[in-house]
């Protein structure tokens, strides 16, 4: 499609003849694996093995520091640069790296955009970021444009434009761009994935998931995520943080590997939680009490896939509630859920119409979890953070495709921008872009399912 921007083309292609020509051209590109602009597809992309992966870390607050500690324990990995707007954080990580027996990494502390200088200057293999959300895409794009692979905390992007920017930059530069969705490596999610792939639930039809987490105190805190996360509640009404629940469900449903997200509808409740929390906990003259919030307290988004599966995705961070990711997977032969308890029902195995404990099926623990649970013990979020970091570095070291690729990062993250559009249109359906340009139709195996222990 030359260097023509397909989104601009579609917006101006009102004539039927132009639309038909576009459809033919896109179909041709998809069938040959060539993406728009002549960029090569990254389906099943891998690079030659890298014996020692040189890493720069951008953003070493809470999650960034946790990932650094994991990386220091993974063989064949060296942190050679670190970037943060707080110099003390950079100095802390430099000391950790030296205490682990490595040379002192170069520090970058000259403000918000100093990661660009890092990417332009350093001899690196990978740039990994855990910055505030609005910086995820800029850091990844800067890394790839300077010849480095990119990895980012969730979400990878927060608008459809950013999703396309990640995909197009990765294809043009032929670099990995990976969203580090740690919940895909939690024990129950991996066990459920293994059971799905072994056919215990039959044909999958429906899933439910979400991010349901009381973050009121965090959003009003004067440090950490409180410095920026509340702003998203002020500025946006959307399903802001979908991937923790959606990633594992998408893997179970072979999204981008034989199926794809087709369209989404999204609605939000009224906004009450942050107002009431501020009234109860902040001083009468605190300026935060004058803020106005767009974010509805509960957003419910419904996705239908190309092959007719349905997924409910919830976002609920402004109300009092226990933590949940609302995981449920349902097929023609049974269903399984994770919250509030891990329960399962399989026709012909479970009694009557009753639930069984998921623990009765521990023979279906994923081989990767069983192999790594001791090494991962003590790491963040029950060990799943270590496993995701290990798989990232291992893929680069052995030269295999990533467990999750740039098309997964874009499709899962696209829920944010699409849900905002749907909410603004009173819940009208919004189509998902096809970031793979038709290649989702080709079934392929999740590489995490190839692990045999």
CSV table of C-alpha atoms in Angstrom, one decimal:
chain,number,residue,atom,x,y,z
A,1,UNK,CA,0.0,0.0,0.0
A,2,UNK,CA,3.0,2.3,-0.5
A,3,UNK,CA,3.5,4.7,2.4
A,4,UNK,CA,-0.1,5.7,2.4
A,5,UNK,CA,-1.7,5.8,5.8
A,6,UNK,CA,-4.6,3.4,5.6
A,7,UNK,CA,-6.6,5.1,8.3
A,8,UNK,CA,-6.5,8.4,6.3
A,9,UNK,CA,-7.3,6.5,3.1
A,10,UNK,CA,-10.4,4.9,4.6
A,11,UNK,CA,-11.6,8.2,5.9
A,12,UNK,CA,-11.4,9.7,2.4
A,13,UNK,CA,-12.5,6.7,0.4
A,14,UNK,CA,-16.2,7.5,0.2
A,15,UNK,CA,-16.7,6.2,-3.4
A,16,UNK,CA,-17.7,2.6,-3.7
A,17,UNK,CA,-15.1,1.9,-6.4
A,18,UNK,CA,-12.3,3.2,-4.2
A,19,UNK,CA,-13.6,1.1,-1.3
A,20,UNK,CA,-13.7,-2.0,-3.4
A,21,UNK,CA,-10.1,-1.4,-4.6
A,22,UNK,CA,-9.0,-0.9,-1.0
A,23,UNK,CA,-10.6,-4.2,0.1
A,24,UNK,CA,-8.8,-6.0,-2.8
A,25,UNK,CA,-5.5,-4.4,-1.9
A,26,UNK,CA,-5.7,-5.1,1.8
A,27,UNK,CA,-6.7,-8.7,1.1
A,28,UNK,CA,-3.7,-9.1,-1.2
A,29,UNK,CA,-1.4,-7.6,1.5
A,30,UNK,CA,-2.8,-9.9,4.2
A,31,UNK,CA,-2.4,-13.1,2.0
A,32,UNK,CA,1.2,-12.4,1.3
A,33,UNK,CA,2.1,-11.4,4.9
A,34,UNK,CA,3.2,-7.9,3.7
A,35,UNK,CA,1.7,-5.1,5.8
A,36,UNK,CA,0.9,-1.6,4.7
A,37,UNK,CA,3.8,0.6,3.7
A,38,UNK,CA,5.7,-2.5,2.5
A,39,UNK,CA,6.5,-3.3,6.1
A,40,UNK,CA,7.1,-7.0,6.9
A,41,UNK,CA,4.7,-8.8,9.2
A,42,UNK,CA,5.9,-9.8,12.6
A,43,UNK,CA,3.7,-12.9,12.9
A,44,UNK,CA,6.0,-15.6,14.4
A,45,UNK,CA,8.8,-13.1,14.4
A,46,UNK,CA,12.1,-14.1,16.1
A,47,UNK,CA,15.7,-12.8,16.1
A,48,UNK,CA,19.0,-14.6,16.2
A,49,UNK,CA,19.9,-15.7,19.7
A,50,UNK,CA,21.4,-13.1,21.9
A,51,UNK,CA,23.8,-14.7,24.4
A,52,UNK,CA,23.9,-11.8,26.8
A,53,UNK,CA,20.8,-9.5,26.6
A,54,UNK,CA,21.8,-5.9,27.4
A,55,UNK,CA,18.8,-4.1,29.0
A,56,UNK,CA,18.0,-0.5,29.8
A,57,UNK,CA,15.2,0.2,32.3
A,58,UNK,CA,13.1,3.3,32.0
A,59,UNK,CA,11.0,4.2,35.1
A,60,UNK,CA,12.2,2.5,38.2
A,61,UNK,CA,9.5,3.4,40.7
A,62,UNK,CA,7.4,0.6,42.3
A,63,UNK,CA,6.9,-1.9,39.4
A,64,UNK,CA,10.1,-0.9,37.6
A,65,UNK,CA,12.1,-1.6,40.7
A,66,UNK,CA,10.4,-5.0,41.1
A,67,UNK,CA,11.3,-5.9,37.5
A,68,UNK,CA,14.9,-4.8,38.0
A,69,UNK,CA,15.2,-7.2,40.9
A,70,UNK,CA,13.8,-10.0,38.8
A,71,UNK,CA,16.2,-9.3,35.9
A,72,UNK,CA,19.2,-9.4,38.2
A,73,UNK,CA,18.3,-13.0,39.0
A,74,UNK,CA,18.0,-14.1,35.3
A,75,UNK,CA,21.0,-15.6,33.6
A,76,UNK,CA,22.2,-14.1,30.4
A,77,UNK,CA,20.8,-10.6,31.2
A,78,UNK,CA,22.6,-7.4,32.2
A,79,UNK,CA,21.2,-4.0,33.0
A,80,UNK,CA,23.5,-1.5,31.4
A,81,UNK,CA,21.5,1.7,31.6
A,82,UNK,CA,18.7,3.1,33.8
A,83,UNK,CA,16.5,6.1,33.4
A,84,UNK,CA,14.1,8.0,35.8
A,85,UNK,CA,13.2,11.6,36.5
A,86,UNK,CA,14.1,11.0,40.2
A,87,UNK,CA,17.9,10.8,40.4
A,88,UNK,CA,17.7,8.9,43.8
A,89,UNK,CA,15.9,6.0,42.1
A,90,UNK,CA,18.5,5.7,39.4
A,91,UNK,CA,21.3,5.7,42.1
A,92,UNK,CA,19.4,3.0,44.0
A,93,UNK,CA,19.2,0.7,40.9
A,94,UNK,CA,22.8,1.4,40.1
A,95,UNK,CA,23.8,0.2,43.5
A,96,UNK,CA,21.6,-3.0,43.2
A,97,UNK,CA,23.3,-3.8,39.9
A,98,UNK,CA,26.8,-3.3,41.3
A,99,UNK,CA,25.9,-5.3,44.4
A,100,UNK,CA,24.9,-8.2,42.0
A,101,UNK,CA,28.4,-8.2,40.5
A,102,UNK,CA,27.7,-6.2,37.3
A,103,UNK,CA,29.3,-2.9,36.1
A,104,UNK,CA,27.5,0.3,37.1
A,105,UNK,CA,24.8,1.1,34.6
A,106,UNK,CA,24.8,4.5,33.0
A,107,UNK,CA,22.2,6.8,34.5
A,108,UNK,CA,19.8,9.1,32.7
A,109,UNK,CA,18.0,11.7,34.8
A,110,UNK,CA,17.6,14.8,32.7
A,111,UNK,CA,13.8,15.0,32.7
A,112,UNK,CA,10.8,13.4,31.1
A,113,UNK,CA,12.3,12.8,27.6
A,114,UNK,CA,15.8,11.7,28.6
A,115,UNK,CA,14.9,8.1,27.5
A,116,UNK,CA,15.3,9.4,24.0
A,117,UNK,CA,19.0,10.2,24.7
A,118,UNK,CA,19.4,6.8,26.3
A,119,UNK,CA,17.9,5.1,23.2
A,120,UNK,CA,20.1,7.1,20.8
A,121,UNK,CA,23.3,6.6,22.9
A,122,UNK,CA,23.4,3.2,24.4
A,123,UNK,CA,24.5,-0.1,22.8
A,124,UNK,CA,21.5,-2.1,23.9
A,125,UNK,CA,19.3,-5.1,23.0
A,126,UNK,CA,16.2,-4.2,25.0
A,127,UNK,CA,14.5,-1.2,26.5
A,128,UNK,CA,12.0,-2.1,29.2
A,129,UNK,CA,9.6,0.5,30.7
A,130,UNK,CA,7.4,0.9,33.7
A,131,UNK,CA,6.7,4.6,33.5
A,132,UNK,CA,3.3,6.3,34.0
A,133,UNK,CA,0.8,5.2,31.3
A,134,UNK,CA,1.2,8.1,28.9
A,135,UNK,CA,4.9,7.3,28.4
A,136,UNK,CA,4.5,3.6,27.4
A,137,UNK,CA,4.1,4.2,23.7
A,138,UNK,CA,6.7,7.0,23.4
A,139,UNK,CA,9.4,4.9,25.1
A,140,UNK,CA,8.7,1.9,23.0
A,141,UNK,CA,8.7,3.8,19.8
A,142,UNK,CA,12.0,5.6,20.7
A,143,UNK,CA,13.6,2.2,21.5
A,144,UNK,CA,12.5,0.5,18.2
A,145,UNK,CA,13.5,3.5,16.1
A,146,UNK,CA,17.0,3.2,17.5
A,147,UNK,CA,17.3,-0.5,16.8
A,148,UNK,CA,16.3,-1.8,20.3
A,149,UNK,CA,13.6,-4.3,21.2
A,150,UNK,CA,10.9,-2.9,23.4
A,151,UNK,CA,8.9,-4.2,26.4
A,152,UNK,CA,6.4,-2.2,28.5
A,153,UNK,CA,4.2,-2.5,31.5
A,154,UNK,CA,0.4,-2.6,30.8
A,155,UNK,CA,-1.3,-1.1,28.9
A,156,UNK,CA,1.0,-0.8,25.9
A,157,UNK,CA,-1.1,2.0,24.4
A,158,UNK,CA,-4.1,4.1,25.4
A,159,UNK,CA,-5.6,5.2,22.0
A,160,UNK,CA,-6.1,3.5,18.6
A,161,UNK,CA,-3.5,5.8,17.1
A,162,UNK,CA,-0.9,4.6,19.6
A,163,UNK,CA,-1.8,1.0,18.9
A,164,UNK,CA,-1.2,1.5,15.2
A,165,UNK,CA,2.0,3.4,16.0
A,166,UNK,CA,3.4,0.5,17.9
A,167,UNK,CA,2.5,-2.0,15.2
A,168,UNK,CA,3.8,0.0,12.4
A,169,UNK,CA,7.0,1.0,14.1
A,170,UNK,CA,7.7,-2.6,15.1
A,171,UNK,CA,7.0,-3.8,11.5
A,172,UNK,CA,9.2,-1.1,10.0
A,173,UNK,CA,12.1,-1.6,12.3
A,174,UNK,CA,11.7,-5.4,12.6
A,175,UNK,CA,11.9,-5.2,16.4
A,176,UNK,CA,9.9,-7.0,19.1
A,177,UNK,CA,7.4,-4.8,21.0
A,178,UNK,CA,6.0,-6.8,23.9
A,179,UNK,CA,3.4,-5.9,26.5
A,180,UNK,CA,4.3,-7.5,29.8
A,181,UNK,CA,1.0,-8.9,30.9
A,182,UNK,CA,1.9,-10.7,34.1
A,183,UNK,CA,-1.5,-12.1,34.8
A,184,UNK,CA,-1.1,-14.5,31.8
A,185,UNK,CA,1.5,-16.3,34.0
A,186,UNK,CA,-0.5,-16.6,37.2
A,187,UNK,CA,-1.1,-20.2,38.3
A,188,UNK,CA,-4.9,-20.4,37.9
A,189,UNK,CA,-4.9,-18.6,34.5
A,190,UNK,CA,-2.1,-21.0,33.2
A,191,UNK,CA,-4.0,-24.0,34.5
A,192,UNK,CA,-7.2,-22.9,32.9
A,193,UNK,CA,-5.3,-22.2,29.6
A,194,UNK,CA,-3.9,-25.7,29.7
A,195,UNK,CA,-7.3,-27.2,30.3
A,196,UNK,CA,-8.8,-25.3,27.5
A,197,UNK,CA,-6.1,-26.4,25.1
A,198,UNK,CA,-6.7,-30.0,26.1
A,199,UNK,CA,-10.3,-29.7,25.3
A,200,UNK,CA,-11.9,-30.1,28.7
A,201,UNK,CA,-14.5,-27.4,28.1
A,202,UNK,CA,-15.2,-28.2,24.5
A,203,UNK,CA,-15.8,-25.4,22.1
A,204,UNK,CA,-15.3,-22.1,23.9
A,205,UNK,CA,-18.3,-19.7,23.7
A,206,UNK,CA,-18.0,-17.1,26.4
A,207,UNK,CA,-15.6,-15.4,28.8
A,208,UNK,CA,-15.8,-12.9,31.6
A,209,UNK,CA,-12.9,-10.8,33.1
A,210,UNK,CA,-12.0,-7.4,34.3
A,211,UNK,CA,-10.0,-5.3,36.7
A,212,UNK,CA,-11.9,-4.7,39.9
A,213,UNK,CA,-9.7,-3.1,42.5
A,214,UNK,CA,-10.4,-0.4,45.1
A,215,UNK,CA,-7.8,2.2,44.2
A,216,UNK,CA,-9.4,5.3,45.9
A,217,UNK,CA,-6.6,5.7,48.5
A,218,UNK,CA,-3.9,5.2,45.8
A,219,UNK,CA,-5.5,7.7,43.5
A,220,UNK,CA,-5.6,10.4,46.2
A,221,UNK,CA,-2.1,9.7,47.6
A,222,UNK,CA,0.6,12.3,47.3
A,223,UNK,CA,3.2,9.9,46.0
A,224,UNK,CA,3.7,7.0,43.5
A,225,UNK,CA,0.8,6.5,41.2
A,226,UNK,CA,-1.2,9.1,43.1
A,227,UNK,CA,0.8,11.7,41.3
A,228,UNK,CA,-0.7,10.8,37.9
A,229,UNK,CA,-3.3,8.0,37.9
A,230,UNK,CA,-6.2,10.1,39.2
A,231,UNK,CA,-5.8,12.3,36.2
A,232,UNK,CA,-7.1,9.5,34.0
A,233,UNK,CA,-10.3,9.5,36.0
A,234,UNK,CA,-10.6,13.2,35.4
A,235,UNK,CA,-10.0,13.1,31.7
A,236,UNK,CA,-11.5,9.8,30.4
A,237,UNK,CA,-14.6,7.7,30.7
A,238,UNK,CA,-13.5,4.3,29.4
A,239,UNK,CA,-12.4,0.8,30.3
A,240,UNK,CA,-9.0,2.1,31.3
A,241,UNK,CA,-7.2,-1.1,32.4
A,242,UNK,CA,-8.5,-4.2,30.6
A,243,UNK,CA,-5.5,-6.4,29.9
A,244,UNK,CA,-5.1,-8.1,33.3
A,245,UNK,CA,-8.3,-10.0,32.8
A,246,UNK,CA,-8.6,-9.9,29.0
A,247,UNK,CA,-5.1,-11.2,28.2
A,248,UNK,CA,-5.6,-14.7,29.7
A,249,UNK,CA,-9.1,-14.9,28.1
A,250,UNK,CA,-7.8,-13.9,24.7
A,251,UNK,CA,-5.1,-16.6,24.9
A,252,UNK,CA,-7.8,-19.2,25.7
A,253,UNK,CA,-9.8,-18.0,22.7
A,254,UNK,CA,-6.9,-18.0,20.2
A,255,UNK,CA,-7.3,-14.3,19.5
A,256,UNK,CA,-4.9,-13.4,16.7
A,257,UNK,CA,-4.3,-17.1,16.2
A,258,UNK,CA,-7.5,-18.3,14.5
A,259,UNK,CA,-9.9,-15.8,15.8
A,260,UNK,CA,-10.0,-12.0,16.4
A,261,UNK,CA,-11.9,-9.3,18.3
A,262,UNK,CA,-14.6,-8.1,16.0
A,263,UNK,CA,-16.5,-5.3,17.7
A,264,UNK,CA,-17.2,-3.8,21.2
A,265,UNK,CA,-20.0,-2.1,23.0
A,266,UNK,CA,-19.3,-0.2,26.3
A,267,UNK,CA,-21.3,1.6,28.9
A,268,UNK,CA,-20.4,3.3,32.2
A,269,UNK,CA,-22.3,3.9,35.4
A,270,UNK,CA,-22.4,7.3,37.1
A,271,UNK,CA,-19.3,8.6,38.9
A,272,UNK,CA,-19.7,8.7,42.7
A,273,UNK,CA,-16.9,6.9,44.4
A,274,UNK,CA,-14.1,9.4,44.1
A,275,UNK,CA,-16.4,12.3,45.1
A,276,UNK,CA,-17.6,10.5,48.2
A,277,UNK,CA,-14.0,9.3,49.2
A,278,UNK,CA,-12.7,12.9,48.9
A,279,UNK,CA,-15.6,14.3,51.0
A,280,UNK,CA,-14.9,11.7,53.7
A,281,UNK,CA,-11.1,11.8,53.8
A,282,UNK,CA,-9.8,15.1,52.5
A,283,UNK,CA,-9.6,18.5,54.4
A,284,UNK,CA,-12.4,20.9,53.4
A,285,UNK,CA,-9.9,23.3,51.7
A,286,UNK,CA,-8.1,20.5,49.8
A,287,UNK,CA,-8.1,21.5,46.1
A,288,UNK,CA,-8.7,17.9,45.1
A,289,UNK,CA,-12.2,18.2,46.5
A,290,UNK,CA,-13.0,20.6,43.6
A,291,UNK,CA,-12.1,18.1,40.9
A,292,UNK,CA,-14.6,16.8,38.4
A,293,UNK,CA,-14.4,13.1,37.3
A,294,UNK,CA,-15.4,11.7,33.9
A,295,UNK,CA,-14.7,8.1,34.7
A,296,UNK,CA,-17.8,6.1,35.5
A,297,UNK,CA,-17.4,4.0,38.6
A,298,UNK,CA,-18.2,0.7,36.8
A,299,UNK,CA,-17.5,0.3,33.1
A,300,UNK,CA,-18.9,-2.8,31.3
A,301,UNK,CA,-17.6,-3.6,27.9
A,302,UNK,CA,-18.8,-6.5,25.7
A,303,UNK,CA,-16.6,-7.9,22.9
A,304,UNK,CA,-17.8,-10.3,20.2
A,305,UNK,CA,-15.1,-12.1,18.2
A,306,UNK,CA,-15.1,-12.9,14.5
A,307,UNK,CA,-16.1,-16.5,15.2
A,308,UNK,CA,-18.9,-15.6,17.5
A,309,UNK,CA,-17.4,-15.8,21.1
A,310,UNK,CA,-18.4,-13.2,23.6
A,311,UNK,CA,-16.3,-11.6,26.4
A,312,UNK,CA,-17.5,-9.3,29.2
A,313,UNK,CA,-14.7,-6.9,30.4
A,314,UNK,CA,-15.3,-4.8,33.5
A,315,UNK,CA,-13.4,-1.9,35.0
A,316,UNK,CA,-14.2,-0.9,38.6
A,317,UNK,CA,-11.5,1.0,40.6
A,318,UNK,CA,-13.5,3.8,42.4
A,319,UNK,CA,-15.7,1.9,44.7
A,320,UNK,CA,-15.2,-0.2,47.9
A,321,UNK,CA,-14.8,-3.8,47.0
A,322,UNK,CA,-12.4,-6.9,47.3
A,323,UNK,CA,-9.9,-7.4,44.5
A,324,UNK,CA,-11.0,-9.5,41.5
A,325,UNK,CA,-10.1,-10.1,37.9
A,326,UNK,CA,-13.5,-11.8,37.4
A,327,UNK,CA,-12.0,-14.7,35.4
A,328,UNK,CA,-14.6,-17.0,33.9
A,329,UNK,CA,-14.3,-19.3,30.8
A,330,UNK,CA,-17.3,-21.2,29.5
A,331,UNK,CA,-17.5,-23.8,26.8
A,332,UNK,CA,-20.0,-26.3,25.4
A,333,UNK,CA,-18.9,-28.9,28.0
A,334,UNK,CA,-18.4,-26.8,31.2
A,335,UNK,CA,-17.0,-23.7,32.7
A,336,UNK,CA,-14.4,-22.5,35.2
A,337,UNK,CA,-14.0,-19.4,37.3
A,338,UNK,CA,-11.3,-17.9,39.5
A,339,UNK,CA,-13.0,-15.3,41.7
A,340,UNK,CA,-14.2,-15.1,44.4
A,341,UNK,CA,-13.2,-18.8,44.6
A,342,UNK,CA,-11.5,-21.2,42.1
A,343,UNK,CA,-14.4,-23.4,41.0
A,344,UNK,CA,-15.1,-25.7,38.0
A,345,UNK,CA,-17.9,-27.6,36.5
A,346,UNK,CA,-17.4,-30.2,33.7
A,347,UNK,CA,-20.3,-32.1,32.3
A,348,UNK,CA,-20.0,-35.8,33.0
A,349,UNK,CA,-17.3,-35.2,35.6
A,350,UNK,CA,-18.7,-32.8,38.1
A,351,UNK,CA,-21.7,-33.8,40.3
A,352,UNK,CA,-25.1,-32.7,39.2
A,353,UNK,CA,-25.3,-29.0,38.8
A,354,UNK,CA,-22.7,-28.3,41.4
A,355,UNK,CA,-19.2,-26.8,41.5
A,356,UNK,CA,-16.0,-28.6,42.2
A,357,UNK,CA,-12.8,-27.1,43.6
A,358,UNK,CA,-10.3,-26.3,40.8
A,359,UNK,CA,-7.6,-27.8,43.0
A,360,UNK,CA,-9.1,-31.3,42.2
A,361,UNK,CA,-7.7,-30.8,38.7
A,362,UNK,CA,-4.1,-29.9,39.7
A,363,UNK,CA,-2.8,-32.5,37.2
A,364,UNK,CA,-3.6,-29.8,34.7
A,365,UNK,CA,-1.2,-27.3,36.2
A,366,UNK,CA,0.7,-25.8,33.3
A,367,UNK,CA,4.2,-27.3,32.8
A,368,UNK,CA,5.8,-23.9,32.8
A,369,UNK,CA,4.3,-23.0,36.2
A,370,UNK,CA,5.4,-26.4,37.7
A,371,UNK,CA,8.9,-25.9,36.4
A,372,UNK,CA,9.3,-22.4,37.6
A,373,UNK,CA,7.3,-22.0,40.8
A,374,UNK,CA,10.3,-22.6,43.1
A,375,UNK,CA,12.5,-20.0,41.2
A,376,UNK,CA,9.6,-17.6,41.2
A,377,UNK,CA,8.8,-17.9,44.9
A,378,UNK,CA,8.9,-14.5,46.6
A,379,UNK,CA,8.7,-12.5,43.4
A,380,UNK,CA,5.9,-10.0,42.9
A,381,UNK,CA,2.3,-11.0,42.5
A,382,UNK,CA,2.8,-14.5,43.7
A,383,UNK,CA,5.7,-15.2,41.4
A,384,UNK,CA,4.1,-14.5,38.0
A,385,UNK,CA,6.2,-11.3,37.6
A,386,UNK,CA,9.4,-13.3,37.6
A,387,UNK,CA,8.0,-15.9,35.1
A,388,UNK,CA,7.0,-13.2,32.6
A,389,UNK,CA,10.4,-11.5,32.9
A,390,UNK,CA,12.1,-14.9,32.5
A,391,UNK,CA,10.2,-15.7,29.4
A,392,UNK,CA,11.0,-12.3,27.8
A,393,UNK,CA,14.8,-12.7,28.3
A,394,UNK,CA,14.7,-16.4,27.4
A,395,UNK,CA,13.0,-15.7,24.0
A,396,UNK,CA,15.8,-13.3,23.1
A,397,UNK,CA,18.5,-15.6,24.3
A,398,UNK,CA,17.2,-18.7,22.4
A,399,UNK,CA,15.8,-16.9,19.4
A,400,UNK,CA,12.1,-17.9,19.6
A,401,UNK,CA,9.0,-15.9,19.1
A,402,UNK,CA,7.6,-14.1,22.1
A,403,UNK,CA,4.7,-15.6,24.1
A,404,UNK,CA,2.8,-12.3,23.3
A,405,UNK,CA,3.6,-10.2,20.3
A,406,UNK,CA,2.9,-6.6,19.1
A,407,UNK,CA,-0.4,-7.6,17.6
A,408,UNK,CA,-1.6,-8.9,21.0
A,409,UNK,CA,-0.3,-5.7,22.7
A,410,UNK,CA,-2.3,-3.6,20.2
A,411,UNK,CA,-5.5,-5.7,20.2
A,412,UNK,CA,-5.7,-6.0,24.0
A,413,UNK,CA,-4.9,-2.3,24.6
A,414,UNK,CA,-7.3,-1.1,21.9
A,415,UNK,CA,-10.2,-1.8,24.4
A,416,UNK,CA,-9.3,1.5,26.1
A,417,UNK,CA,-9.7,3.8,23.1
A,418,UNK,CA,-12.7,1.8,21.6
A,419,UNK,CA,-14.6,1.7,24.9
A,420,UNK,CA,-14.2,5.5,25.2
A,421,UNK,CA,-15.7,5.9,21.8
A,422,UNK,CA,-18.6,3.6,22.5
A,423,UNK,CA,-19.4,5.2,25.9
A,424,UNK,CA,-19.4,8.6,24.2
A,425,UNK,CA,-21.9,7.2,21.6
A,426,UNK,CA,-24.3,5.8,24.1
A,427,UNK,CA,-23.0,2.3,23.9
A,428,UNK,CA,-23.1,1.9,20.1
A,429,UNK,CA,-20.9,-0.8,18.6
A,430,UNK,CA,-17.3,0.1,17.6
A,431,UNK,CA,-15.3,-2.1,15.3
A,432,UNK,CA,-11.8,-3.3,16.3
A,433,UNK,CA,-9.0,-2.5,13.8
A,434,UNK,CA,-7.4,-5.6,12.3
A,435,UNK,CA,-3.8,-5.0,13.4
A,436,UNK,CA,-2.8,-8.3,11.7
A,437,UNK,CA,-4.4,-7.4,8.4
A,438,UNK,CA,-6.1,-10.7,8.0
A,439,UNK,CA,-3.4,-13.0,9.3
A,440,UNK,CA,-5.5,-13.7,12.5
A,441,UNK,CA,-7.3,-16.3,10.3
A,442,UNK,CA,-4.2,-18.5,10.3
A,443,UNK,CA,-4.3,-20.8,13.4
A,444,UNK,CA,-1.0,-20.9,15.3
A,445,UNK,CA,0.1,-22.2,18.6
A,446,UNK,CA,0.8,-20.1,21.6
A,447,UNK,CA,4.5,-20.5,22.3
A,448,UNK,CA,3.9,-20.7,26.0
A,449,UNK,CA,2.0,-24.0,25.3
A,450,UNK,CA,5.2,-25.4,23.8
A,451,UNK,CA,6.9,-25.6,27.1
A,452,UNK,CA,7.3,-29.2,28.1
A,453,UNK,CA,9.4,-28.8,31.3
